[in-house]
XYZ file of C-alpha atoms in Angstrom:
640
model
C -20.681 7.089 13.013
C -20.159 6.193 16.626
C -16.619 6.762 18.521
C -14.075 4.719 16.755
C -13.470 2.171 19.464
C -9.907 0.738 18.700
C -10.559 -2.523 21.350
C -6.097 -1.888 22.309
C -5.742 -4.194 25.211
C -4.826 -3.270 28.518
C -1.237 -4.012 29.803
C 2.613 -3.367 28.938
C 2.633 -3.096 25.020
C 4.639 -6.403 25.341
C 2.576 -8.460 26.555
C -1.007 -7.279 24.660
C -0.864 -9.616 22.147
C -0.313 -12.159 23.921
C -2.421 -11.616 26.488
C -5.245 -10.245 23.820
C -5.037 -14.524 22.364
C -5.609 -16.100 25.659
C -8.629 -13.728 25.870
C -9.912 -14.475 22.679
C -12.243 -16.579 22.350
C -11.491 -19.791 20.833
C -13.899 -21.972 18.077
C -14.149 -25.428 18.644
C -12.094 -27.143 15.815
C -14.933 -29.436 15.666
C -17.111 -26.421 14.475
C -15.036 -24.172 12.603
C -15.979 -26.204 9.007
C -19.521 -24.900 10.232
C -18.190 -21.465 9.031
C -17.697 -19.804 5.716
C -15.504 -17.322 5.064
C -15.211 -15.186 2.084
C -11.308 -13.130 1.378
C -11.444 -10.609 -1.479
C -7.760 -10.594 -2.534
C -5.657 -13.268 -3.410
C -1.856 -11.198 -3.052
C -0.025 -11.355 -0.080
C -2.135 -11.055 2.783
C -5.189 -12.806 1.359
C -3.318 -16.033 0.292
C -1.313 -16.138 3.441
C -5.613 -15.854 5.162
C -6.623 -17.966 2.843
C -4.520 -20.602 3.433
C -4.527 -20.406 7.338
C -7.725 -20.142 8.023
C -8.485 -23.465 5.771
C -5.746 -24.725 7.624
C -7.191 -24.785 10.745
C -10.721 -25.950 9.494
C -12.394 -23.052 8.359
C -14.311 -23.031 4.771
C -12.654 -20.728 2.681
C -14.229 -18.837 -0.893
C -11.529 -16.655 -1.992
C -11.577 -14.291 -5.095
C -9.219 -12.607 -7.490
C -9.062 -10.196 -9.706
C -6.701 -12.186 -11.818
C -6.479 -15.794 -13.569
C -4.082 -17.065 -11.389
C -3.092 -15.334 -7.291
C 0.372 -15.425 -9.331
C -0.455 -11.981 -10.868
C -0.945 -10.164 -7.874
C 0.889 -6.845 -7.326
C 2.946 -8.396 -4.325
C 5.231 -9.576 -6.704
C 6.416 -5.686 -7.232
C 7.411 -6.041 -3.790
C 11.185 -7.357 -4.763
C 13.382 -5.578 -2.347
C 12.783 -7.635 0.771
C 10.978 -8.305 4.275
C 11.712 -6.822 7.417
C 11.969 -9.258 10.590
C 13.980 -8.420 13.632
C 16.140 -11.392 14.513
C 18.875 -9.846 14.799
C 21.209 -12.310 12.778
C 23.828 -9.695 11.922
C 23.808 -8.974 15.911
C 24.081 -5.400 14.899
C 21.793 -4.056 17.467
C 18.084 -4.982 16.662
C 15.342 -6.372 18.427
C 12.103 -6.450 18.298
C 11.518 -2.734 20.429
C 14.332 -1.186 17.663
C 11.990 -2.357 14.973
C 8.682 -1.390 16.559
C 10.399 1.928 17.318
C 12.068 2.361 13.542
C 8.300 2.117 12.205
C 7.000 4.525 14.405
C 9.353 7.096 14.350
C 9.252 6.728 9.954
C 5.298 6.881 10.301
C 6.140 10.235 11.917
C 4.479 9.385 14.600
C 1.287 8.918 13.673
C 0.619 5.242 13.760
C -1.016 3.437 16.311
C 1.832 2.002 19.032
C -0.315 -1.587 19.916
C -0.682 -2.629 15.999
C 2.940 -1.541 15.448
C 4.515 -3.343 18.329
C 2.506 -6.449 17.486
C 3.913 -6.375 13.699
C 7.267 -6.080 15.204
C 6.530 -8.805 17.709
C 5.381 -11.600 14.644
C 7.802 -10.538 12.301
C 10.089 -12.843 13.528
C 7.756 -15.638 13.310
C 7.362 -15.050 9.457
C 10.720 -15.640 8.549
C 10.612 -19.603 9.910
C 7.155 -20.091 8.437
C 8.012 -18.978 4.552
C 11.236 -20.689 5.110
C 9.278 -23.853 6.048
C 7.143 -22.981 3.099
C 10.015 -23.260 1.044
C 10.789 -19.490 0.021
C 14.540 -19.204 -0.906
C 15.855 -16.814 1.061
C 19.244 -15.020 0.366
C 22.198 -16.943 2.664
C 25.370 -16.435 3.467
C 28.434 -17.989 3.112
C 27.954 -20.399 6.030
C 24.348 -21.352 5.298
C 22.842 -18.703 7.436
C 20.142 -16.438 6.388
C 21.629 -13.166 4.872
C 20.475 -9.547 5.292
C 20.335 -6.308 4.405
C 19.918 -2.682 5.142
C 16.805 -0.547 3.852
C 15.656 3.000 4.150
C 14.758 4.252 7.605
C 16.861 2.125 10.131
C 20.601 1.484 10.830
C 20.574 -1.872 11.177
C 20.510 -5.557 8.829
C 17.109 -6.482 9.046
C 15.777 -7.279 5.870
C 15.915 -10.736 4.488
C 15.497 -11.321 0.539
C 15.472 -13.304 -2.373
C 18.180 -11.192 -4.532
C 15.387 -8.959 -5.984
C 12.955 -11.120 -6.539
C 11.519 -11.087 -2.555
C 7.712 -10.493 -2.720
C 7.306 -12.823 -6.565
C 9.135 -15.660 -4.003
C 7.046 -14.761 -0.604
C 4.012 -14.954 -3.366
C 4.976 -17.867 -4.599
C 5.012 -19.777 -0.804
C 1.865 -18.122 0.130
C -0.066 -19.604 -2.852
C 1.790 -22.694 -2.752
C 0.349 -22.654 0.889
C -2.870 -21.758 -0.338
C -3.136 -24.337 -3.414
C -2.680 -27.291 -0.701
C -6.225 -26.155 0.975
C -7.652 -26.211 -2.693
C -6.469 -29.464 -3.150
C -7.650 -30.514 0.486
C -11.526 -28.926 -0.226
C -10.936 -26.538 1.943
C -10.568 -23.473 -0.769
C -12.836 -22.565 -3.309
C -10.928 -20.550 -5.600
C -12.950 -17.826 -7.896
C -10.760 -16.496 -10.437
C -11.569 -13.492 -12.744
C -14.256 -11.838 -10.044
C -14.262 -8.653 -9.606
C -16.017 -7.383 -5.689
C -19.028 -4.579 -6.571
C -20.513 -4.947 -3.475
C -21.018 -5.468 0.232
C -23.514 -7.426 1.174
C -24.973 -6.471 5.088
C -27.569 -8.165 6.976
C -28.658 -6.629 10.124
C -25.466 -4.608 10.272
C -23.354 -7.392 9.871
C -20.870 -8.403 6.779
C -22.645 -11.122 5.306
C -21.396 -11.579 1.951
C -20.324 -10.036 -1.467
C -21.851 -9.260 -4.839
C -19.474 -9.389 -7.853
C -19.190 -9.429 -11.627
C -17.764 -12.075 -13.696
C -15.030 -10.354 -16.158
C -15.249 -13.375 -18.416
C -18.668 -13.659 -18.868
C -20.157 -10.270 -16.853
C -22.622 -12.358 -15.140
C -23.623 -10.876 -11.444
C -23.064 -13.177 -8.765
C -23.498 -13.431 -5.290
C -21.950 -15.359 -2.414
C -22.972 -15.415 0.936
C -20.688 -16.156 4.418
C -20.597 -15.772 7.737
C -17.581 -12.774 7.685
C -15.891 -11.219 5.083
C -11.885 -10.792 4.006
C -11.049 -7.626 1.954
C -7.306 -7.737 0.930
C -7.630 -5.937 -2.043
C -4.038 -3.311 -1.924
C -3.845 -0.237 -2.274
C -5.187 2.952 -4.042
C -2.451 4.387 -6.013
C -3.497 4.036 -8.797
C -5.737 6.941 -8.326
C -2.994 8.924 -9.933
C -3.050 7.288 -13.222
C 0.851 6.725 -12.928
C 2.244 5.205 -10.423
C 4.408 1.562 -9.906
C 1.082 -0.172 -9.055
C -0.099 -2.953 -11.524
C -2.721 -1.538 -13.985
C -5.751 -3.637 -12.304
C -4.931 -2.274 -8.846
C -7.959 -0.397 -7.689
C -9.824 0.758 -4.967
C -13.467 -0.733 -5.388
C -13.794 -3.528 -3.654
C -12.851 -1.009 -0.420
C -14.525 1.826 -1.992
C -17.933 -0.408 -2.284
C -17.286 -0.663 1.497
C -16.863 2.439 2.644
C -20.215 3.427 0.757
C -21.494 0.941 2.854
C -20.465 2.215 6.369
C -16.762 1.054 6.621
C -14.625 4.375 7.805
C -11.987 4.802 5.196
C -8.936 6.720 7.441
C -5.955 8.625 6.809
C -6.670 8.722 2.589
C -4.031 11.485 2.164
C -0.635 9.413 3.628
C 0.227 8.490 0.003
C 3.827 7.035 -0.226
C 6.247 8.601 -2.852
C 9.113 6.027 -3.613
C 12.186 7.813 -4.449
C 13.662 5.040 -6.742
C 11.797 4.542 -9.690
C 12.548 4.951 -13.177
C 11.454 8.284 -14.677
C 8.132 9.393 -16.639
C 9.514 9.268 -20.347
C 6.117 10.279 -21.992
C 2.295 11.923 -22.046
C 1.250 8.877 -22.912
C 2.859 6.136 -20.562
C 0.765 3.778 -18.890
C 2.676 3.264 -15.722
C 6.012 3.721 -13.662
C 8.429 0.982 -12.940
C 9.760 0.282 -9.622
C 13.436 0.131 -8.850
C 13.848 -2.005 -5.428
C 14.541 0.568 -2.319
C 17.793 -2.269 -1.808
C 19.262 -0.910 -4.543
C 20.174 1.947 -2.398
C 22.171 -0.392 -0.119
C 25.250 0.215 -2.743
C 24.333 2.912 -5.139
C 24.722 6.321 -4.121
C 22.504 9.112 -5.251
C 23.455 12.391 -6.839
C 23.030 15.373 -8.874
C 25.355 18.032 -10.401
C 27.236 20.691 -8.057
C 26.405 22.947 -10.904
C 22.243 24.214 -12.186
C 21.580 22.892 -16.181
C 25.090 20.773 -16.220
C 24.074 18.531 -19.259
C 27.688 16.415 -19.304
C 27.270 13.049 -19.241
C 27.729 11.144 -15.859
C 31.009 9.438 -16.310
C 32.160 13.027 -17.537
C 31.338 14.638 -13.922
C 34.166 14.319 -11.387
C 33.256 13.538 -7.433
C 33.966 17.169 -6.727
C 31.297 18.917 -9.195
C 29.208 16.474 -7.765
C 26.332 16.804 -5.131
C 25.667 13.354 -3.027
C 23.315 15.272 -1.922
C 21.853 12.281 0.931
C 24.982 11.615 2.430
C 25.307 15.555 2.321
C 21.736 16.627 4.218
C 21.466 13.303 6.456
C 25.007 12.061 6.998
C 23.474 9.163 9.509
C 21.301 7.580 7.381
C 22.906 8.907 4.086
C 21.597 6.953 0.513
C 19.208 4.760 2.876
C 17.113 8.137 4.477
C 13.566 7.138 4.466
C 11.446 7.068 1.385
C 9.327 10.721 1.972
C 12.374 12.170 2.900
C 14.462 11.004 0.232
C 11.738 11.602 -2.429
C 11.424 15.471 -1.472
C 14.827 15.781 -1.348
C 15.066 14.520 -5.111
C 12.441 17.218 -5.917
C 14.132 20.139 -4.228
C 17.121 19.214 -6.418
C 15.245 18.823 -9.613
C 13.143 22.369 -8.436
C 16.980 23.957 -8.189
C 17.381 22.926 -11.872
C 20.113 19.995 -11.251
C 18.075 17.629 -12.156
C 19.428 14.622 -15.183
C 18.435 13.103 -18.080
C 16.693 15.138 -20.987
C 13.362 16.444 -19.050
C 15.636 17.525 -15.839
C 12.903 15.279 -13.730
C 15.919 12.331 -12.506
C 18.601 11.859 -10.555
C 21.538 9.255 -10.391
C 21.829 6.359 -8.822
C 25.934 5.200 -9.281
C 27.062 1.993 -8.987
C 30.636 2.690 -9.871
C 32.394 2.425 -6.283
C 30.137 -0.383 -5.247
C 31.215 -2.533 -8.708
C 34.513 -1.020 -7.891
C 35.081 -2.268 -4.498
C 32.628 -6.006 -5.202
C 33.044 -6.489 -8.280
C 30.295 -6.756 -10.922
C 29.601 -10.057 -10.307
C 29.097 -9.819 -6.672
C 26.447 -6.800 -7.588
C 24.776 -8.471 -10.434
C 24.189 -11.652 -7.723
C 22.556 -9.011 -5.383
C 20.565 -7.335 -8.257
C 20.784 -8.975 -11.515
C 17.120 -9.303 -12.186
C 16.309 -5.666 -11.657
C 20.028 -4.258 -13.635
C 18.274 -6.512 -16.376
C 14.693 -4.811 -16.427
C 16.058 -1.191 -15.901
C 18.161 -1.594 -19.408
C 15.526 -3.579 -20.636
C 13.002 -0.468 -20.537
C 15.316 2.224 -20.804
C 18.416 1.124 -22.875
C 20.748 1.807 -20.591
C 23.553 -0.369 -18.877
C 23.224 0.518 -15.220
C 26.914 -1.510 -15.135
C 28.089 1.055 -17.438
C 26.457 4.422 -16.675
C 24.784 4.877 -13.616
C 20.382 4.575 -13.275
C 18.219 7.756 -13.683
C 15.417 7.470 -11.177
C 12.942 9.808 -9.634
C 9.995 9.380 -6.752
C 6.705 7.993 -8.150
C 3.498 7.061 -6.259
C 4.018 3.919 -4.621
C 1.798 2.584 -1.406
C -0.854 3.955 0.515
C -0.915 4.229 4.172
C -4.786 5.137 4.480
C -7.227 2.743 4.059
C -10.059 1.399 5.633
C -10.071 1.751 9.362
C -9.539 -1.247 11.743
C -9.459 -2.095 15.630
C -7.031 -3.755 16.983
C -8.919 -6.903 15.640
C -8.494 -5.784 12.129
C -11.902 -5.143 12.056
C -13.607 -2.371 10.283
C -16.471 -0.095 11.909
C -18.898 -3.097 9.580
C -19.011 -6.310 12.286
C -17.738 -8.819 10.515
C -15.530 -6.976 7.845
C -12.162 -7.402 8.518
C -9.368 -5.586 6.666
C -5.789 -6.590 5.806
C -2.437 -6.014 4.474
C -3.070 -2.343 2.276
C -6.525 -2.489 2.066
C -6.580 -1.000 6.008
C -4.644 1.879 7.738
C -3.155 0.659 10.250
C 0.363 -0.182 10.537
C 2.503 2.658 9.151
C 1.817 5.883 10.064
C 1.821 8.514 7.246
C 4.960 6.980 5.951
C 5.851 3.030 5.430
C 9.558 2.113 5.843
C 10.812 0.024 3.540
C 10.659 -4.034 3.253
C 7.461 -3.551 6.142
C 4.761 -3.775 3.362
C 5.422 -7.665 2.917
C 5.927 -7.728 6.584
C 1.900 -6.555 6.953
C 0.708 -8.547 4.829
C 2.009 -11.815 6.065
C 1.701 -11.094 9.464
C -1.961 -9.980 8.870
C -2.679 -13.124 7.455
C -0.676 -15.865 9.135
C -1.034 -14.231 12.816
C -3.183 -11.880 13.271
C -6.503 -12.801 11.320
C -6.220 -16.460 12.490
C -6.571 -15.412 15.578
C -8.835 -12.223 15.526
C -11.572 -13.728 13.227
C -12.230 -16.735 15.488
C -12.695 -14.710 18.504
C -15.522 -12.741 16.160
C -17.412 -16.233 15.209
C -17.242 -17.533 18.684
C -18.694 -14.341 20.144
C -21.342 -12.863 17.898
C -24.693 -14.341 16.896
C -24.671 -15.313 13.265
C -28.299 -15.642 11.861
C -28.503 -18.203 8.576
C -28.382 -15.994 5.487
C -28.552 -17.592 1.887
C -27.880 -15.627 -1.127
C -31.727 -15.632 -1.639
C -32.127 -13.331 1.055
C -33.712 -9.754 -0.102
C -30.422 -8.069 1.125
C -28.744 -9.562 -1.602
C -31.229 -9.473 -4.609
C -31.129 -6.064 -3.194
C -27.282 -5.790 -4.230
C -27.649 -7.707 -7.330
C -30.031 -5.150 -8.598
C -28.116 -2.050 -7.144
C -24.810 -3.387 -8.694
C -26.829 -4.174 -12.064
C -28.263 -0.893 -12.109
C -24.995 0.916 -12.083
C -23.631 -1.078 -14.479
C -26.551 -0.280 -17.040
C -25.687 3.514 -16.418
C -22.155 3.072 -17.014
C -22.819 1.786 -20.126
C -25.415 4.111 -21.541
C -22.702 7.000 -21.034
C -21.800 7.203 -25.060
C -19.905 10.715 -24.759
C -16.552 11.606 -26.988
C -14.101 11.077 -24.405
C -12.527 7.771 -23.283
C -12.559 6.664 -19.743
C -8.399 6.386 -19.667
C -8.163 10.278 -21.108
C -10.573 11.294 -17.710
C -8.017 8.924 -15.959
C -5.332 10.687 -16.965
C -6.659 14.294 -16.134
C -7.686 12.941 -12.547
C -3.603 11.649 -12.276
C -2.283 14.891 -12.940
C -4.982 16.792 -11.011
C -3.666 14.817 -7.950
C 0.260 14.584 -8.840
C 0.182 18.410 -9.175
C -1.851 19.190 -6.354
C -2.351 15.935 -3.888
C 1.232 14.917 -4.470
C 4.779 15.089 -2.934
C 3.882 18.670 -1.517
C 0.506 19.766 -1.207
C -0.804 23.515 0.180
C -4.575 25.004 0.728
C -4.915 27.018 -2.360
C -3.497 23.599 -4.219
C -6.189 21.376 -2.064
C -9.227 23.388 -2.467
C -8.241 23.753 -6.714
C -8.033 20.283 -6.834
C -11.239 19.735 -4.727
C -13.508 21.968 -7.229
C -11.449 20.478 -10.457
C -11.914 16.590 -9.314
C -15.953 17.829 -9.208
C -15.821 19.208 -12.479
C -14.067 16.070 -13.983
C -16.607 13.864 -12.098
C -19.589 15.888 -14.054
C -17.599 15.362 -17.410
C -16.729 11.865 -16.264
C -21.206 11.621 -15.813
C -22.173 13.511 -18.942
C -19.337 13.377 -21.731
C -17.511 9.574 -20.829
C -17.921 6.991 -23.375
C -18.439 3.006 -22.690
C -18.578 1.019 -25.216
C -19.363 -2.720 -25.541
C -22.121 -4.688 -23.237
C -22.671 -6.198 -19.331
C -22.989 -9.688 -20.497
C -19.451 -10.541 -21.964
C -16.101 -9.529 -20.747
C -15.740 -6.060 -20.988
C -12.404 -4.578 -19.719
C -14.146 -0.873 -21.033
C -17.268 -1.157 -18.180
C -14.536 -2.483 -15.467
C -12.196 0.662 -16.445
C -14.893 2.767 -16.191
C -16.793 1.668 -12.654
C -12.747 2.071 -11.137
C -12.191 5.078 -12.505
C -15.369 6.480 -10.892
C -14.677 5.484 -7.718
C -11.551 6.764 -8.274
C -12.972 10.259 -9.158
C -14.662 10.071 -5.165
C -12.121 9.246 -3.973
C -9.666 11.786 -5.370
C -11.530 14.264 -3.847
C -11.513 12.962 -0.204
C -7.755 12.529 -0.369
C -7.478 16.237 -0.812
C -10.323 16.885 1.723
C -8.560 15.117 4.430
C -5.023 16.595 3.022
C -6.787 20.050 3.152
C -7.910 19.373 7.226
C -4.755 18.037 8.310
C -3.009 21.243 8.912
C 0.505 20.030 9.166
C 3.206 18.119 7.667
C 3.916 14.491 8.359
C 5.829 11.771 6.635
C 4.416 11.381 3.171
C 1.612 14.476 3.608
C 3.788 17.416 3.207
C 1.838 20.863 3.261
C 4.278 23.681 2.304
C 2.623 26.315 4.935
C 4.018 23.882 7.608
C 7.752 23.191 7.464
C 10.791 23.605 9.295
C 13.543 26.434 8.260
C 15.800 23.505 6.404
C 12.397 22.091 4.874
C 11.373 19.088 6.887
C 8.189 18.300 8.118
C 6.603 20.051 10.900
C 3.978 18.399 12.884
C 1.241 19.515 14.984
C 0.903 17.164 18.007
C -1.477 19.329 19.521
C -4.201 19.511 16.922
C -3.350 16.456 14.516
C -1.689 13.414 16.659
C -4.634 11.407 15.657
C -6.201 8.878 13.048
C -8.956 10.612 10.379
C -11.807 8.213 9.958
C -14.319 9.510 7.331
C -17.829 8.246 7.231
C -19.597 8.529 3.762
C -23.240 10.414 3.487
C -24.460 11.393 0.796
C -26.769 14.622 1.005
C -28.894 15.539 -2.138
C -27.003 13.547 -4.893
C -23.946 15.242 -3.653
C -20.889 13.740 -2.184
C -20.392 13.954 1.728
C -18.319 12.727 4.568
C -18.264 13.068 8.126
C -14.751 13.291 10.519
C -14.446 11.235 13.469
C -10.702 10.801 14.713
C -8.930 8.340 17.040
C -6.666 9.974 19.056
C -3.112 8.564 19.341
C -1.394 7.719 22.469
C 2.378 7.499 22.605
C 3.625 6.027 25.879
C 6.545 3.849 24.795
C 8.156 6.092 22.223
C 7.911 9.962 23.120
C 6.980 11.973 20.372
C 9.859 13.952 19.214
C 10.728 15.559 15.698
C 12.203 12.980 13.001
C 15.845 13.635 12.569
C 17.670 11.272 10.086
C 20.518 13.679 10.473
């Protein structure tokens, strides 16, 4: 792999971006319907591409996973998106907010991307208002606020708690106009298998039909992937069930660094595992922590009910440890602190793995209506899968995997180390750090595809020769057959286990060892386990049905290999990265009141792997991008 060239500009961090578009080079709008662009991903940041770049003239084939964008996991999103303007005049700006997401990355995000994010944000706001997304308001007609984990300010606008299904909802609105207009062709039910390169370049995609399991190919002359996150790599976690990591996965097989895979994101509000057999977790919005407060029992095994525990036998155990930031602490802090409490043996609810969250003096002091107009939709779904009134008693929750901050490495162009493959929202690394504050994940997304990728893709087209490439091309019968071939094996595996049991192992294999707390006798287990599994996954899995029809057996099964690959280069990088930072917590390196401890020296950098494969066997190769801090000093996180 050659040095990771990040392309920052030169200049005060305030003026890159601005100076970095003048720079750019511009396509005539004449000639941009002389392009084609494909976008893998049809959530958040691929709609809000998708619907911009069509906008300004560019042909547009986008694909999803799903039968409608409506389905994608954005919509989990609810709590709200960060923008700093600064209507509560409490103190923010657009430095605060660049400086709030680097200090909760733990500094180790890179400053230009970050100040940039902070920099559009407030653009965002305007454009999904003009879009029509119905924004929380106050009284006087104003747009309304509110606080989330990781900053002392109002800066996160909503819509009650139903945020990212609304954002969704403008973005494909947005998006739907440009299908109307010719300027979208939307593929629904395609699943990404492959990248297609010609002479180095991202040239197109090979997929599979899940109605029908035809192979297809498309060609273009750059390609989108906005496919999320990988979470779902631990079986359970508050990502939808189809989330998955191939269409990145396919990429990084086929050159694309994949950085930072360990900075997994534990959410510390989420309602508890209640079975072996459960299929996934259940996000409760991080703005529910704006009025409940979180606690446990002064006393170890106390089994009263809540209501029977007064305030003095109990332990508000965040306002307690970080009196500044108190029930809004940041998400990796708040989710250890929940397991420390639970490890101590005060944890609630029949398996000891929960803690409150207590509504009482926020009803008291509102009123329940007043709280049911902030949160009503989510009170409703908590009782609705539990059978509890959160009015009444107060929520269980516990941390559950949430978002990943790896992903596939990008410049400052959003570009990945493949010319021509660009990388947004999720799908890339870039933005957070090794811990994402909340309400910013929505804030990526849109600003990846409404300002950045506008911008950064047209300077690509206008300055690199694009040969004409048809899907007849041998690169891509190439694909189709590689892709087919694969396929064919999968389904020839007719073992005794099922491909969700092997799922399941490879979750708790990673929960137990590549989870909230991770240490080198842990890693390397969990490396030599995740090999085993992948040799039971090859010799004893069983996939039924055929390629030709839809088959949701053959699409479980090429996911949860890739999966199985990538399980073990989470804990490979996790086992390298010898200290503790945001959401990668190694016990050998913590402070004396158990708080991450960093090593600036060795580890202030970006890990970008680069897949080989030597003899059959799995292999990767470590080149880092160091980080340069020279507008916010690198100093240890205190939330205290």
């Amino acid at each position: 792999m050659a040095k990771l060239d990040a392309k920052i500009p030169t200049g005060p961090i305030e003026d890159k971006w601005d100076n970095h578009k003048f720079d750019s080079k511009l396509v005539n709008p004449a000639n941009k319907r002389k392009f084609d662009v494909i976008v893998v991903g049809t959530g958040l940041a691929g709609a809000s591409a998708a619907a911009s770049l069509a906008e300004l003239g560019y042909n547009v084939k986008a694909f999803c996973i799903h039968d409608s964008p409506r389905r994608a996991h954005s919509i989990a999103a609810q709590g709200g998106i960060n923008s700093a303007k600064n209507y509560q005049n409490d103190g923010d700006s657009i430095y605060r907010l660049f400086y709030d997401t680097v200090k909760g990355g733990d500094f180790r995000a890179r400053e230009a991307n970050v100040y940039r994010l902070a920099q559009v944000s407030t653009a965002i706001i305007d454009h999904c208002v003009a879009l029509g997304v119905p924004f929380a308001r106050e009284y006087g007609g104003l747009l309304a606020n509110r606080s989330f984990g990781g900053a002392q300010v109002s800066r996160t606008f909503y819509a009650r708690g139903q945020t990212g299904q609304q954002l969704l909802i403008g973005a494909y609105s947005a998006m739907n106009r440009q299908i109307a207009a010719g300027k979208v062709k939307l593929f629904e039910r395609r699943e990404m298998l492959d990248l297609v390169t010609v002479k180095g370049q991202a040239r197109g995609i090979t997929c599979r039909n899940l109605v029908n399991g035809e192979i297809e190919s498309y060609s273009a002359h750059a390609v989108i992937v906005a496919t999320g996150g990988y979470g779902n790599v631990f079986y359970l976690s508050t990502n939808a069930k189809n989330s998955n990591v191939t269409a990145s996965w396919r990429c990084h097989k086929k050159g694309a660094a994949f950085a930072n895979p360990c900075y997994t994101q534990i959410h510390p509000t989420c309602i508890p595992v209640a079975g072996d057999y459960q299929s996934k977790l259940t996000l409760m919005s991080e703005s529910l922590r704006n009025d409940g407060r979180v606690w446990v029992p002064k006393a170890v095994g106390d089994k009263r009910l809540p209501q029977e525990i007064p305030d003095a036998e109990r332990d508000y155990y965040l306002e307690r440890v970080y009196p500044s930031f108190g029930n809004l602490a940041p998400r990796d802090v708040s989710s250890r602190q929940a397991k420390y409490r639970t490890d101590e043996g005060r944890g609630v609810g029949q398996t000891g793995l929960s803690v409150y969250l207590d509504f009482r003096d926020a009803i008291k002091r509102l009123g329940q209506n007043a709280i049911s107009e902030k949160y009503g939709n989510l009170f409703q779904m908590y009782e609705k899968i539990t059978g509890e009134n959160p009015y009444q008693r107060p929520m269980r929750i516990y941390p559950a995997v949430h978002y990943t901050m790896g992903g596939l490495w990008v410049d400052y162009n959003l570009m990945s180390t493949i010319p021509g493959l660009h990388v947004l929202g999720e799908a890339n690394f870039s933005d957070h750090g090794a811990n994402r504050l909340g309400a910013s994940a929505l804030m990526q997304g849109l600003a990846d595809g409404y300002f950045v990728i506008p911008y950064t893709l047209g300077n690509y087209l206008a300055s690199t020769p694009l040969a004409a490439v048809t899907t007849d091309s041998e690169e891509f019968k190439e694909s189709r057959n590689a892709v087919s071939t694969r396929l064919n094996d999968l389904l020839k595996m007719k073992g005794t286990r099922t491909v969700d049991d092997i799922h399941r192992d490879l979750g708790k294999i990673m929960w137990e060892k590549v989870g909230m707390s991770r240490n080198e006798k842990g890693l390397k287990e969990a490396i030599t386990e995740i090999q085993k599994l992948r040799e039971t996954f090859a010799h004893d899995v069983r996939v039924s049905g055929e390629n030709n029809y839809k088959n949701e057996q053959l699409e479980k099964a090429g996911r949860v290999s890739d999966f199985l690959e990538l399980g073990e280069l989470m804990a490979k990088d996790a086992l390298t990265r010898e200290e503790s930072c945001g959401g990668h917590f190694r016990d050998e390196y913590q402070t004396a009141d158990g708080e991450a401890l960093r090593n600036d020296d060795k580890f202030c950098n970006v890990s970008a792997w680069e897949y080989s494969e030597q003899g059959g066997k799995l292999s990767w190769n470590l080149e880092t991008e160091p980080l340069e801090f020279d507008n916010v000093h690198l100093a240890t996180r205190s939330y205290k």
